[in-house]
Amino acid sequence: MNIFADVVLPLPLYKYFTYRIPTDWQESLPVGSRVVVPFGRKKYYTAIVVRLHDTEPQGYEVKEILSLLDSRPVLRRPQLQFWEWIADYYLCAVGDVYKAALPSGLKLESETMVTLNPDFEEADDDRLKEREWMLLASLSKKSRMTVQELEKESGMRNILPTLRLLLEREAVFVSEQIKANYRPKTETYIRLTFSPNDEAALHGAFERVKQAKKQEVMLLAFLDLSRFMQKGQLREVSRKSLLDRSGVSSAVLGAMVEKGLFEPYKKEISRFEPECVSVGEIAPLSELQQTAYRQIVDSFKTHTVTLLHGVTSSGKTEIYAHLIDRVLNEGRQVLYLVPEIALTTQLTSRLRKMFGDKLMIYHSKFSDNERVEIWNALLDRREPRLILGVRSSIFLPFSDLGLVIVDEEHETSYKQYDPAPRYHARNAAIVLASMHGAKTLLGSATPAIESYFNAKQGKYGLVELKKRFNDVELPEIIPVDVREMRKKNRMRGNFSPELLNRMQVALDNDTQVILFQNRRGFAPMVECKQCAWVPRCEHCDVSLTYHKRFNQLTCHYCGFTYEIPRVCPACGQATIGVVGFGTERIEEDIAQHFPQIPLSRMDLDTTRSRSSYEQIIDDFSKGKNKILIGTQMITKGLDFERVSVVGILSADQMMNYPDFRAHERAFQMMEQVSGRAGRKEKKGVVVLQTSDPGALLIRQVMAHDYEGMYNVQLAERKMFAYPPYTRLIYIYLKHRDEILLQELSTRYAGLLREVFGTRVLGPDNPPVARIQSLYIRKVVLKMELSASMTKVKTILRQVYENALADDRFKSLLLYYDVDPM
Ligand code: ADP
Ligand code: ZN
Ligand code: ZN
């Protein structure tokens, strides 16, 4: 008999906690199901059962599980095992993984914020039970409160199970991500009040609308939409489609309902099922693509992971489609990972045409309800599905993965920086795939050095595709020496004559232009022109960024905003001005150079919502806008047909960034953004502005010489013992008190050195050495490849536990970043 359950809590705890199972469920509590448990003082959480047993834990009093939330587990095998792998590999708590993995709606706790759904019609729902009514009534007093407050307000105890029901009925929402993206789950449909076989009634209906032209139009529209006259299966007609088709106002519809001709009814719709699906054929592959496809299939016979290195616009996506089709036909699931939400937008319509409603999308711009719905759909049904998503979709409850595709596998946005788990979705996906016995395909025009290295070493299969689809040539890259141009006084702001001329030609020919400005360290700043004073964030060790729209200074780390001082606080002069150039500035300058040309900008600030991405990409695809200005965001795999010129405004900062991966990154970004040019038909042009056109890296970019870049970089990595020749673990230490932090981190590095010797570097100040009032130090551990990481991690844990003997260490925040990017 199982009397105890070990559970994982959504907290950074390094172990499982044990609770007593109430006698009623001792025989029926499955592993993987959610339970509500008390933890800490007066708090409770949704926990997940990971193990059942009958060994009473020693040393503390075991509390009892408060309630059971599910009749079936919310996790599928091997999810728990996958969570444990992540926690173990990335040195964090399983609770951290749990927090990242589940949508908020599935992990209610006493601190969860609950909001009333303003669109919920109580009258609609006669299924509400008394407890649900009572909760709703209490919630309506304030419309928004935490679970704990709600409990107090209602005087009810143990409300999570009731809340769960209300959530399912969409009477309430949880946490912050609600309104904007919410689509109601029911839609209104219209039907006639008589059957298709009733000729007389139909005749009568026409009689009754004879005097009202608009009603007649609507009736005809209905008959058409529903295929009423065809005598076959009637098609359901939504209110919206009826109004659209007839072009008549809803008042007319109302009148016809009044007359008793039409009858509205509600119908449940699924959010991820598209309104109309026309599943088309998948385009046949070209001969080269066909060969690559066969090589991939062959490679999978001997390798679980294969890298597809195909130049930009070689048609990798089309090859994926054929592989996906094959796996779906075998009845298995496919996970298609992309680095950026922006990419899902374009791919969605492409893949929808091929796979129809087998396609599901999952990312953070979806409302929590939608995410819960997708989660449950995967849980309740085992169907062949294609899931397209960003990194967090590796946590979904897949039943039978057959293939994982990691597109643009070199992208750093696959790595989560903050908070824990600091995982790399590409690497985690490879592990996930192998747990399912699935294959992984990595795809990129500019593979990560680590991946290419693994492929060259034979650890991964390697398939190369060296030509663009349709034999379009890769773009020509024209370097412009901006230093020279400045000397000759020929630059116009940040633009060289070459770039402006090329842009003009492109626009004259009715083609489009993309301008790329790497944001990093490039956002506009405010500076005193007299004494070079620069405003900095009071809580973080960074200079502030200037936002023209609000005429304000913002800290990009903590979001704090400041007014611009009128006089310089250092020298007292009124000489404060804006320097540097971010995308906002570029946009403004371009608008001056090309006053009549419609343009848009894509960066973090312009893409806060899901629809804004779609809008920008859609407008540009359709040619509404002629110039697109953007950050890294626009370098990633977007497919536009009519871009003939790409401008890289400055290569310098990318190349000079203080990181051993700077050159690799710079190459990837430049090659990728170049790849947006001339994708269909004609060869494109890239104008590359740099102050060092002779640099080896620039020459490699000009020659599209990935191999050359790889060889040079690899040699350097070897010389300086960097990955892929070593493994890195960064250890971050944070504290409010800088002096204490310095002392403790030096002590801690010393303790590590006793074991690891010269493999320990630091402590150092990271580039940003204070964030949100916490000072930061970084210790680097550089391990040779042959070292057992399991052992290394055990030692790390021991060293930390030993350090805790000194009480002051307890006030220190310490965390690890394994395989940092
Ligand atoms: P990549 O992902 O390698 O950058 P894409 O898959 O986006 O390349 O292909 C580039 C363009 O060429 C797309 O517009 C795509 O529709 C087109 N294309 C590629 N392969 C084919 C094919 N076999 N048939 C028709 N069009 C193709
Ligand atoms: Zn700040
Ligand atoms: Zn000054």
mmCIF file of N, CA and C in Angstrom, residues 461-549:
data_model
loop_
_atom_site.group_PDB
_atom_site.id
_atom_site.type_symbol
_atom_site.label_atom_id
_atom_site.label_comp_id
_atom_site.label_asym_id
_atom_site.label_seq_id
_atom_site.Cartn_x
_atom_site.Cartn_y
_atom_site.Cartn_z
ATOM 1 N N GLY A 461 25.687 13.077 -37.872
ATOM 2 C CA GLY A 461 25.744 12.964 -39.327
ATOM 3 C C GLY A 461 25.829 14.359 -39.931
ATOM 4 N N LEU A 462 26.371 14.477 -41.140
ATOM 5 C CA LEU A 462 26.485 15.789 -41.774
ATOM 6 C C LEU A 462 25.995 15.724 -43.217
ATOM 7 N N VAL A 463 25.058 16.603 -43.544
ATOM 8 C CA VAL A 463 24.566 16.692 -44.917
ATOM 9 C C VAL A 463 24.703 18.141 -45.361
ATOM 10 N N GLU A 464 25.296 18.347 -46.520
ATOM 11 C CA GLU A 464 25.525 19.730 -46.961
ATOM 12 C C GLU A 464 24.764 20.035 -48.250
ATOM 13 N N LEU A 465 24.278 21.269 -48.290
ATOM 14 C CA LEU A 465 23.503 21.718 -49.441
ATOM 15 C C LEU A 465 24.097 23.068 -49.816
ATOM 16 N N LYS A 466 24.824 23.095 -50.948
ATOM 17 C CA LYS A 466 25.660 24.273 -51.179
ATOM 18 C C LYS A 466 25.072 25.275 -52.156
ATOM 19 N N LYS A 467 23.921 24.936 -52.722
ATOM 20 C CA LYS A 467 23.332 25.863 -53.695
ATOM 21 C C LYS A 467 21.958 26.310 -53.257
ATOM 22 N N ARG A 468 21.637 27.537 -53.631
ATOM 23 C CA ARG A 468 20.296 28.040 -53.366
ATOM 24 C C ARG A 468 19.290 27.364 -54.281
ATOM 25 N N PHE A 469 18.055 27.356 -53.841
ATOM 26 C CA PHE A 469 16.996 26.804 -54.668
ATOM 27 C C PHE A 469 16.890 27.619 -55.940
ATOM 28 N N ASN A 470 16.637 26.957 -57.050
ATOM 29 C CA ASN A 470 16.520 27.630 -58.345
ATOM 30 C C ASN A 470 17.843 28.173 -58.847
ATOM 31 N N ASP A 471 18.944 27.733 -58.206
ATOM 32 C CA ASP A 471 20.263 28.189 -58.642
ATOM 33 C C ASP A 471 20.488 29.694 -58.545
ATOM 34 N N VAL A 472 19.696 30.372 -57.741
ATOM 35 C CA VAL A 472 19.945 31.796 -57.512
ATOM 36 C C VAL A 472 21.298 31.904 -56.810
ATOM 37 N N GLU A 473 22.099 32.875 -57.221
ATOM 38 C CA GLU A 473 23.417 33.007 -56.604
ATOM 39 C C GLU A 473 23.318 33.676 -55.239
ATOM 40 N N LEU A 474 24.270 33.365 -54.371
ATOM 41 C CA LEU A 474 24.340 34.069 -53.088
ATOM 42 C C LEU A 474 24.650 35.537 -53.364
ATOM 43 N N PRO A 475 24.206 36.435 -52.489
ATOM 44 C CA PRO A 475 24.363 37.861 -52.793
ATOM 45 C C PRO A 475 25.831 38.305 -52.851
ATOM 46 N N GLU A 476 26.039 39.342 -53.603
ATOM 47 C CA GLU A 476 27.365 39.955 -53.661
ATOM 48 C C GLU A 476 27.524 40.869 -52.450
ATOM 49 N N ILE A 477 28.686 40.818 -51.814
ATOM 50 C CA ILE A 477 28.866 41.641 -50.621
ATOM 51 C C ILE A 477 29.881 42.741 -50.905
ATOM 52 N N ILE A 478 29.443 43.973 -50.744
ATOM 53 C CA ILE A 478 30.285 45.125 -51.067
ATOM 54 C C ILE A 478 30.713 45.806 -49.770
ATOM 55 N N PRO A 479 31.988 45.721 -49.438
ATOM 56 C CA PRO A 479 32.428 46.368 -48.204
ATOM 57 C C PRO A 479 32.605 47.865 -48.424
ATOM 58 N N VAL A 480 32.259 48.640 -47.414
ATOM 59 C CA VAL A 480 32.484 50.086 -47.492
ATOM 60 C C VAL A 480 33.303 50.504 -46.288
ATOM 61 N N ASP A 481 34.404 51.181 -46.551
ATOM 62 C CA ASP A 481 35.298 51.606 -45.481
ATOM 63 C C ASP A 481 34.766 52.904 -44.862
ATOM 64 N N VAL A 482 34.080 52.800 -43.773
ATOM 65 C CA VAL A 482 33.453 54.009 -43.211
ATOM 66 C C VAL A 482 34.482 54.978 -42.641
ATOM 67 N N ARG A 483 35.628 54.462 -42.207
ATOM 68 C CA ARG A 483 36.636 55.360 -41.659
ATOM 69 C C ARG A 483 37.137 56.297 -42.774
ATOM 70 N N GLU A 484 37.437 55.661 -43.891
ATOM 71 C CA GLU A 484 37.852 56.396 -45.083
ATOM 72 C C GLU A 484 36.789 57.441 -45.486
ATOM 73 N N MET A 485 35.570 56.986 -45.510
ATOM 74 C CA MET A 485 34.460 57.856 -45.922
ATOM 75 C C MET A 485 34.317 59.038 -44.965
ATOM 76 N N ARG A 486 34.504 58.755 -43.691
ATOM 77 C CA ARG A 486 34.410 59.840 -42.702
ATOM 78 C C ARG A 486 35.498 60.860 -42.945
ATOM 79 N N LYS A 487 36.717 60.340 -43.169
ATOM 80 C CA LYS A 487 37.857 61.229 -43.408
ATOM 81 C C LYS A 487 37.553 62.179 -44.571
ATOM 82 N N LYS A 488 36.968 61.602 -45.606
ATOM 83 C CA LYS A 488 36.670 62.409 -46.789
ATOM 84 C C LYS A 488 35.367 63.176 -46.646
ATOM 85 N N ASN A 489 34.800 63.039 -45.433
ATOM 86 C CA ASN A 489 33.570 63.775 -45.167
ATOM 87 C C ASN A 489 32.419 63.363 -46.089
ATOM 88 N N ARG A 490 32.379 62.093 -46.436
ATOM 89 C CA ARG A 490 31.352 61.673 -47.388
ATOM 90 C C ARG A 490 30.205 60.897 -46.748
ATOM 91 N N MET A 491 30.348 60.582 -45.470
ATOM 92 C CA MET A 491 29.249 59.891 -44.793
ATOM 93 C C MET A 491 28.106 60.864 -44.561
ATOM 94 N N ARG A 492 26.902 60.381 -44.747
ATOM 95 C CA ARG A 492 25.761 61.224 -44.375
ATOM 96 C C ARG A 492 25.127 60.571 -43.168
ATOM 97 N N GLY A 493 25.513 61.087 -42.022
ATOM 98 C CA GLY A 493 25.100 60.434 -40.778
ATOM 99 C C GLY A 493 25.726 59.061 -40.719
ATOM 100 N N ASN A 494 24.927 58.049 -40.587
ATOM 101 C CA ASN A 494 25.451 56.695 -40.501
ATOM 102 C C ASN A 494 25.439 55.968 -41.836
ATOM 103 N N PHE A 495 25.204 56.703 -42.895
ATOM 104 C CA PHE A 495 25.037 56.041 -44.186
ATOM 105 C C PHE A 495 26.095 56.466 -45.183
ATOM 106 N N SER A 496 26.663 55.480 -45.845
ATOM 107 C CA SER A 496 27.650 55.770 -46.885
ATOM 108 C C SER A 496 26.907 56.053 -48.186
ATOM 109 N N PRO A 497 27.566 56.796 -49.081
ATOM 110 C CA PRO A 497 26.936 57.066 -50.377
ATOM 111 C C PRO A 497 26.598 55.762 -51.102
ATOM 112 N N GLU A 498 27.480 54.779 -50.999
ATOM 113 C CA GLU A 498 27.239 53.485 -51.640
ATOM 114 C C GLU A 498 25.901 52.902 -51.197
ATOM 115 N N LEU A 499 25.673 52.886 -49.895
ATOM 116 C CA LEU A 499 24.438 52.305 -49.370
ATOM 117 C C LEU A 499 23.223 53.095 -49.846
ATOM 118 N N LEU A 500 23.316 54.438 -49.756
ATOM 119 C CA LEU A 500 22.168 55.256 -50.156
ATOM 120 C C LEU A 500 21.859 55.080 -51.637
ATOM 121 N N ASN A 501 22.915 55.026 -52.455
ATOM 122 C CA ASN A 501 22.699 54.837 -53.897
ATOM 123 C C ASN A 501 22.030 53.505 -54.186
ATOM 124 N N ARG A 502 22.580 52.455 -53.573
ATOM 125 C CA ARG A 502 22.020 51.126 -53.808
ATOM 126 C C ARG A 502 20.555 51.069 -53.369
ATOM 127 N N MET A 503 20.288 51.725 -52.262
ATOM 128 C CA MET A 503 18.908 51.740 -51.780
ATOM 129 C C MET A 503 18.012 52.428 -52.794
ATOM 130 N N GLN A 504 18.511 53.547 -53.319
ATOM 131 C CA GLN A 504 17.717 54.297 -54.284
ATOM 132 C C GLN A 504 17.389 53.439 -55.506
ATOM 133 N N VAL A 505 18.420 52.725 -56.012
ATOM 134 C CA VAL A 505 18.212 51.870 -57.175
ATOM 135 C C VAL A 505 17.163 50.799 -56.855
ATOM 136 N N ALA A 506 17.304 50.185 -55.684
ATOM 137 C CA ALA A 506 16.358 49.132 -55.290
ATOM 138 C C ALA A 506 14.935 49.672 -55.279
ATOM 139 N N LEU A 507 14.772 50.842 -54.690
ATOM 140 C CA LEU A 507 13.431 51.414 -54.578
ATOM 141 C C LEU A 507 12.897 51.815 -55.955
ATOM 142 N N ASP A 508 13.792 52.338 -56.791
ATOM 143 C CA ASP A 508 13.369 52.694 -58.149
ATOM 144 C C ASP A 508 12.863 51.469 -58.904
ATOM 145 N N ASN A 509 13.486 50.324 -58.637
ATOM 146 C CA ASN A 509 13.076 49.100 -59.317
ATOM 147 C C ASN A 509 11.922 48.399 -58.601
ATOM 148 N N ASP A 510 11.353 49.085 -57.635
ATOM 149 C CA ASP A 510 10.250 48.513 -56.874
ATOM 150 C C ASP A 510 10.625 47.210 -56.153
ATOM 151 N N THR A 511 11.862 47.137 -55.688
ATOM 152 C CA THR A 511 12.218 46.027 -54.800
ATOM 153 C C THR A 511 12.388 46.585 -53.390
ATOM 154 N N GLN A 512 12.753 45.710 -52.459
ATOM 155 C CA GLN A 512 12.772 46.125 -51.058
ATOM 156 C C GLN A 512 14.168 46.118 -50.445
ATOM 157 N N VAL A 513 14.266 46.778 -49.288
ATOM 158 C CA VAL A 513 15.556 46.929 -48.616
ATOM 159 C C VAL A 513 15.433 46.512 -47.159
ATOM 160 N N ILE A 514 16.459 45.813 -46.661
ATOM 161 C CA ILE A 514 16.526 45.518 -45.226
ATOM 162 C C ILE A 514 17.769 46.188 -44.662
ATOM 163 N N LEU A 515 17.621 46.903 -43.558
ATOM 164 C CA LEU A 515 18.768 47.504 -42.886
ATOM 165 C C LEU A 515 18.936 46.847 -41.524
ATOM 166 N N PHE A 516 20.145 46.410 -41.274
ATOM 167 C CA PHE A 516 20.401 45.661 -40.054
ATOM 168 C C PHE A 516 21.315 46.443 -39.127
ATOM 169 N N GLN A 517 20.859 46.632 -37.930
ATOM 170 C CA GLN A 517 21.659 47.310 -36.923
ATOM 171 C C GLN A 517 21.693 46.437 -35.677
ATOM 172 N N ASN A 518 22.862 45.910 -35.384
ATOM 173 C CA ASN A 518 22.967 45.084 -34.193
ATOM 174 C C ASN A 518 22.761 45.960 -32.964
ATOM 175 N N ARG A 519 21.902 45.517 -32.086
ATOM 176 C CA ARG A 519 21.538 46.374 -30.984
ATOM 177 C C ARG A 519 22.594 46.429 -29.892
ATOM 178 N N ARG A 520 23.183 45.296 -29.666
ATOM 179 C CA ARG A 520 24.085 45.160 -28.523
ATOM 180 C C ARG A 520 25.039 46.339 -28.390
ATOM 181 N N GLY A 521 24.951 47.045 -27.296
ATOM 182 C CA GLY A 521 25.860 48.158 -27.070
ATOM 183 C C GLY A 521 25.692 49.277 -28.065
ATOM 184 N N PHE A 522 24.607 49.256 -28.773
ATOM 185 C CA PHE A 522 24.461 50.193 -29.854
ATOM 186 C C PHE A 522 23.256 51.090 -29.714
ATOM 187 N N ALA A 523 22.467 50.803 -28.732
ATOM 188 C CA ALA A 523 21.292 51.626 -28.529
ATOM 189 C C ALA A 523 21.761 53.055 -28.298
ATOM 190 N N PRO A 524 20.954 54.025 -28.644
ATOM 191 C CA PRO A 524 21.391 55.403 -28.486
ATOM 192 C C PRO A 524 21.562 55.749 -27.008
ATOM 193 N N MET A 525 22.571 56.527 -26.739
ATOM 194 C CA MET A 525 22.841 56.916 -25.365
ATOM 195 C C MET A 525 22.823 58.432 -25.278
ATOM 196 N N VAL A 526 22.742 58.890 -24.034
ATOM 197 C CA VAL A 526 22.836 60.320 -23.803
ATOM 198 C C VAL A 526 24.210 60.575 -23.200
ATOM 199 N N GLU A 527 24.819 61.659 -23.615
ATOM 200 C CA GLU A 527 26.173 61.940 -23.149
ATOM 201 C C GLU A 527 26.361 63.447 -23.040
ATOM 202 N N CYS A 528 27.223 63.848 -22.130
ATOM 203 C CA CYS A 528 27.564 65.262 -22.070
ATOM 204 C C CYS A 528 28.644 65.530 -23.107
ATOM 205 N N LYS A 529 28.380 66.460 -24.023
ATOM 206 C CA LYS A 529 29.325 66.709 -25.098
ATOM 207 C C LYS A 529 30.560 67.446 -24.576
ATOM 208 N N GLN A 530 30.417 68.038 -23.394
ATOM 209 C CA GLN A 530 31.505 68.807 -22.796
ATOM 210 C C GLN A 530 32.473 67.900 -22.045
ATOM 211 N N CYS A 531 31.931 67.103 -21.100
ATOM 212 C CA CYS A 531 32.827 66.342 -20.222
ATOM 213 C C CYS A 531 32.652 64.834 -20.372
ATOM 214 N N ALA A 532 31.814 64.389 -21.319
ATOM 215 C CA ALA A 532 31.614 62.966 -21.605
ATOM 216 C C ALA A 532 30.922 62.212 -20.463
ATOM 217 N N TRP A 533 30.230 62.914 -19.584
ATOM 218 C CA TRP A 533 29.457 62.235 -18.555
ATOM 219 C C TRP A 533 28.318 61.442 -19.202
ATOM 220 N N VAL A 534 28.093 60.225 -18.679
ATOM 221 C CA VAL A 534 27.047 59.368 -19.230
ATOM 222 C C VAL A 534 26.119 58.937 -18.093
ATOM 223 N N PRO A 535 24.817 59.091 -18.243
ATOM 224 C CA PRO A 535 23.918 58.678 -17.161
ATOM 225 C C PRO A 535 23.884 57.160 -17.018
ATOM 226 N N ARG A 536 23.859 56.698 -15.787
ATOM 227 C CA ARG A 536 23.832 55.255 -15.530
ATOM 228 C C ARG A 536 22.668 54.911 -14.626
ATOM 229 N N CYS A 537 22.257 53.638 -14.691
ATOM 230 C CA CYS A 537 21.158 53.195 -13.836
ATOM 231 C C CYS A 537 21.615 53.157 -12.382
ATOM 232 N N GLU A 538 20.743 53.599 -11.497
ATOM 233 C CA GLU A 538 21.095 53.600 -10.084
ATOM 234 C C GLU A 538 21.124 52.201 -9.492
ATOM 235 N N HIS A 539 20.492 51.247 -10.168
ATOM 236 C CA HIS A 539 20.397 49.892 -9.615
ATOM 237 C C HIS A 539 21.263 48.883 -10.341
ATOM 238 N N CYS A 540 21.677 49.244 -11.543
ATOM 239 C CA CYS A 540 22.428 48.307 -12.363
ATOM 240 C C CYS A 540 23.660 49.029 -12.873
ATOM 241 N N ASP A 541 24.680 48.264 -13.162
ATOM 242 C CA ASP A 541 25.908 48.884 -13.603
ATOM 243 C C ASP A 541 25.924 49.042 -15.125
ATOM 244 N N VAL A 542 24.981 49.761 -15.657
ATOM 245 C CA VAL A 542 24.969 49.977 -17.109
ATOM 246 C C VAL A 542 24.561 51.403 -17.423
ATOM 247 N N SER A 543 24.986 51.841 -18.602
ATOM 248 C CA SER A 543 24.531 53.158 -19.026
ATOM 249 C C SER A 543 23.110 53.035 -19.565
ATOM 250 N N LEU A 544 22.403 54.127 -19.538
ATOM 251 C CA LEU A 544 20.986 54.106 -19.902
ATOM 252 C C LEU A 544 20.801 54.313 -21.398
ATOM 253 N N THR A 545 19.698 53.831 -21.871
ATOM 254 C CA THR A 545 19.371 53.946 -23.288
ATOM 255 C C THR A 545 18.337 55.045 -23.483
ATOM 256 N N TYR A 546 18.511 55.777 -24.567
ATOM 257 C CA TYR A 546 17.601 56.879 -24.823
ATOM 258 C C TYR A 546 16.428 56.434 -25.685
ATOM 259 N N HIS A 547 15.219 56.746 -25.258
ATOM 260 C CA HIS A 547 14.036 56.444 -26.057
ATOM 261 C C HIS A 547 13.359 57.717 -26.497
ATOM 262 N N LYS A 548 13.437 57.926 -27.782
ATOM 263 C CA LYS A 548 12.958 59.183 -28.296
ATOM 264 C C LYS A 548 11.451 59.342 -28.102
ATOM 265 N N ARG A 549 10.747 58.255 -28.347
ATOM 266 C CA ARG A 549 9.290 58.322 -28.313
ATOM 267 C C ARG A 549 8.786 58.882 -26.980
#
